[in-house]
Coordinates of C-alpha atoms in Angstrom, one line a residue:
M1 CA 57.2 -9.0 32.4
A2 CA 55.3 -5.6 32.4
S3 CA 53.1 -4.8 29.5
G4 CA 54.8 -2.5 27.0
C5 CA 58.3 -3.8 27.9
T6 CA 60.2 -6.1 25.6
S7 CA 63.7 -7.4 25.8
R8 CA 64.2 -10.6 23.9
P9 CA 65.8 -11.8 20.7
A10 CA 64.2 -11.5 17.3
G11 CA 65.9 -14.0 15.5
S12 CA 68.0 -16.7 14.1
T13 CA 68.4 -20.2 12.8
T14 CA 68.8 -21.6 16.3
D15 CA 68.4 -20.2 19.8
T16 CA 72.2 -20.4 20.1
A17 CA 72.9 -18.4 17.0
P18 CA 74.7 -15.1 17.7
T19 CA 72.7 -11.9 17.9
E20 CA 73.8 -9.7 15.1
I21 CA 71.5 -6.6 15.4
A22 CA 70.0 -4.9 18.4
V23 CA 67.1 -2.5 18.5
I24 CA 66.5 0.0 21.3
G25 CA 63.2 1.9 21.1
D26 CA 59.8 2.9 22.4
S27 CA 56.2 1.8 21.7
F28 CA 57.0 1.6 18.0
A29 CA 59.5 -1.2 18.7
T30 CA 57.2 -2.9 21.2
G31 CA 54.5 -3.1 18.5
F32 CA 52.0 -1.2 20.7
G33 CA 48.5 -1.5 19.2
L34 CA 49.1 -4.5 17.0
T35 CA 47.0 -7.6 17.5
D36 CA 50.1 -9.7 17.2
P37 CA 53.2 -7.7 18.1
R38 CA 55.3 -10.8 18.6
S39 CA 55.3 -11.4 14.8
R40 CA 54.2 -8.1 13.2
S41 CA 56.3 -5.4 14.9
F42 CA 59.0 -3.9 12.7
P43 CA 62.0 -5.6 14.5
R44 CA 60.3 -9.0 14.0
V45 CA 59.4 -8.4 10.4
L46 CA 63.0 -7.1 9.7
A47 CA 64.5 -10.2 11.4
S48 CA 62.3 -12.5 9.2
D49 CA 63.1 -10.5 6.1
I50 CA 66.9 -10.6 6.4
C51 CA 67.2 -13.9 8.3
R52 CA 69.3 -12.4 11.0
R53 CA 68.9 -12.6 14.8
I54 CA 67.8 -9.3 16.3
V55 CA 67.4 -8.5 20.0
V56 CA 64.8 -6.0 20.9
N57 CA 64.9 -3.8 24.0
A58 CA 61.8 -1.6 23.9
Q59 CA 59.7 0.2 26.5
D60 CA 56.5 2.2 25.9
G61 CA 56.7 5.9 26.7
T62 CA 60.5 6.1 26.9
G63 CA 63.1 8.1 24.9
Y64 CA 66.6 9.5 25.2
V65 CA 65.3 11.9 27.9
N66 CA 61.8 11.0 28.8
P67 CA 61.4 8.8 31.9
P68 CA 59.0 5.9 32.1
H69 CA 55.3 6.6 32.3
G70 CA 53.4 4.5 34.8
H71 CA 55.6 1.4 34.6
R72 CA 58.0 0.7 37.4
G73 CA 61.4 -0.2 36.1
F74 CA 61.1 1.5 32.7
Q75 CA 64.2 3.4 31.7
T76 CA 65.7 5.9 29.2
Y77 CA 67.6 4.5 26.3
R78 CA 71.0 5.1 27.8
A79 CA 70.0 3.5 31.1
R80 CA 69.1 0.3 29.2
L81 CA 72.5 0.0 27.3
P82 CA 73.9 -2.5 29.8
E83 CA 71.1 -4.9 28.6
V84 CA 72.4 -4.8 25.1
P85 CA 74.3 -8.0 24.2
K86 CA 78.1 -7.7 24.5
G87 CA 78.7 -10.3 21.8
P88 CA 79.6 -9.8 18.1
L89 CA 76.8 -7.3 17.3
R90 CA 77.2 -5.9 13.8
A91 CA 74.6 -3.1 14.2
L92 CA 72.5 -1.3 16.8
I93 CA 69.4 0.7 15.8
L94 CA 68.0 3.4 18.1
Q95 CA 64.4 4.2 17.1
G96 CA 62.6 7.4 18.0
S97 CA 61.6 9.0 20.1
D98 CA 58.7 11.4 19.9
N99 CA 58.2 10.9 23.6
D100 CA 61.0 13.5 24.1
G101 CA 59.0 16.3 22.6
T102 CA 58.4 18.2 25.8
Y103 CA 62.1 18.7 26.5
P104 CA 64.4 21.5 25.3
P105 CA 66.3 20.6 22.1
A106 CA 69.6 21.1 23.8
E107 CA 68.8 18.6 26.4
I108 CA 67.7 16.0 23.8
T109 CA 70.9 16.6 21.9
D110 CA 73.0 16.2 25.0
R111 CA 71.3 13.0 26.3
A112 CA 71.3 11.5 22.8
E113 CA 75.0 12.3 22.3
Q114 CA 75.8 10.7 25.7
T115 CA 74.0 7.6 24.5
F116 CA 75.7 7.4 21.2
D117 CA 79.2 8.0 22.8
A118 CA 78.6 5.3 25.3
L119 CA 77.8 2.9 22.5
T120 CA 80.8 3.9 20.3
D121 CA 83.2 3.7 23.3
S122 CA 82.0 0.2 24.2
A123 CA 82.2 -1.2 20.7
P124 CA 84.3 0.8 18.2
G125 CA 83.5 0.0 14.6
R126 CA 80.0 -1.3 15.2
L127 CA 77.3 0.3 13.0
I128 CA 75.1 2.6 15.0
V129 CA 71.9 3.9 13.3
A130 CA 69.8 6.6 15.0
V131 CA 66.3 6.7 13.4
G132 CA 64.5 10.0 14.0
P133 CA 60.7 10.3 14.5
T134 CA 58.2 9.6 11.8
R135 CA 55.5 12.1 10.8
V136 CA 53.1 10.9 13.4
P137 CA 49.6 12.3 12.5
D138 CA 48.7 12.9 16.2
K139 CA 51.8 15.0 16.9
E140 CA 52.6 18.6 15.9
L141 CA 55.0 18.7 13.0
A142 CA 57.0 21.5 14.7
Q143 CA 57.6 19.3 17.7
L144 CA 58.7 16.3 15.6
T145 CA 61.1 18.3 13.5
M146 CA 62.6 19.8 16.7
I147 CA 63.3 16.3 18.0
R148 CA 64.6 15.3 14.6
D149 CA 67.0 18.3 14.4
A150 CA 68.2 17.7 18.0
L151 CA 69.0 14.1 17.2
R152 CA 70.6 14.8 13.9
T153 CA 73.0 17.3 15.7
A154 CA 73.9 14.6 18.3
A155 CA 74.4 12.0 15.6
A156 CA 76.8 14.3 13.7
H157 CA 78.8 15.1 16.9
S158 CA 79.1 11.4 17.7
H159 CA 79.7 10.2 14.1
V160 CA 76.8 7.8 14.0
V161 CA 74.4 7.2 11.0
F162 CA 71.3 9.3 11.2
V163 CA 68.1 8.5 9.3
D164 CA 65.4 11.1 8.8
P165 CA 62.0 9.4 8.2
I166 CA 60.3 12.8 8.0
A167 CA 62.5 14.0 5.1
E168 CA 62.4 10.6 3.5
N169 CA 58.6 10.4 3.7
W170 CA 58.4 7.2 5.6
L171 CA 54.8 6.1 6.6
A172 CA 53.2 8.7 4.4
S173 CA 50.1 6.7 3.7
P174 CA 47.0 7.1 5.9
D175 CA 47.0 3.3 6.3
S176 CA 50.5 3.4 7.9
Y177 CA 49.0 4.3 11.3
G178 CA 46.4 2.7 13.5
T179 CA 43.2 4.2 14.7
D180 CA 45.0 6.2 17.4
R181 CA 46.9 8.1 14.7
E182 CA 50.0 7.7 16.8
H183 CA 51.3 4.2 16.4
P184 CA 52.1 2.3 13.2
S185 CA 49.6 -0.2 11.8
A186 CA 50.7 -3.6 10.7
A187 CA 51.3 -2.1 7.2
G188 CA 53.3 0.7 8.8
H189 CA 55.5 -1.8 10.6
T190 CA 56.1 -3.7 7.4
E191 CA 57.1 -0.4 5.7
L192 CA 59.5 0.4 8.6
A193 CA 61.2 -2.9 8.3
M194 CA 61.5 -2.4 4.5
H195 CA 63.2 1.0 5.0
L196 CA 65.5 -0.3 7.7
R197 CA 66.5 -3.3 5.6
A198 CA 67.6 -0.8 2.9
V199 CA 69.6 1.2 5.5
L200 CA 71.4 -1.9 6.7
A201 CA 72.1 -3.1 3.2
A202 CA 73.6 0.3 2.3
H203 CA 76.1 -0.3 5.2
G204 CA 77.0 -3.8 4.2
I205 CA 74.5 -5.8 6.2
D206 CA 72.5 -7.7 3.6
S207 CA 69.9 -10.4 3.9
R208 CA 71.1 -13.9 4.7
C209 CA 67.9 -15.5 3.4
G210 CA 68.6 -18.1 0.8
T211 CA 72.2 -18.6 1.9
G212 CA 71.6 -21.8 3.9
S213 CA 71.1 -19.8 7.1
G214 CA 67.4 -20.8 7.5
S215 CA 64.8 -18.6 8.9
T216 CA 65.4 -16.1 11.7
R217 CA 63.3 -15.0 14.6
A218 CA 63.2 -11.7 16.4
S219 CA 63.9 -12.0 20.1
R220 CA 63.0 -9.7 22.9

């Protein structure tokens, strides 16, 4: 599989346990820059923290609009939707993406809304969470808030849950990012997992740890 591309489950008691949560994202979700992304990226930390199986479909450099950079076969979020499990998913998390910052906000809104609508049409009642960009130190704040606002508009139109990490001050510590000042450090991934655990719990998806379910693994 090409570097920077993940699509495997992140978790459950057995390999045959049903996938309950899916994550579609960019290099944040692949764990780019981590020494051990297979265990320390936020989807894997989240799967371990809540003892639920999570499937991850992530490709570096991608977004709702932005095409792949330098990797044959990489696709936008909507183009990857057919790879999302068709089983009894309880939630789908779309993370990012600051890779869309060079596109007009109207185009970001339109492409994001198409993605959200495709998901809601295919599985009515499933929790869909769109997580906007974080305050990446190496990016202009104006560009990040433009993306955030465009995604928030699309989420409102499509009636999906929108989470605003900039307004909620996620990853505010200097230690939350690696030396490139663009991708989360291991501590940043742990914090992302913590916040997403709270988001899921607020919508009725709690941790199964300690309920006899055993430990979970994140899959990709």
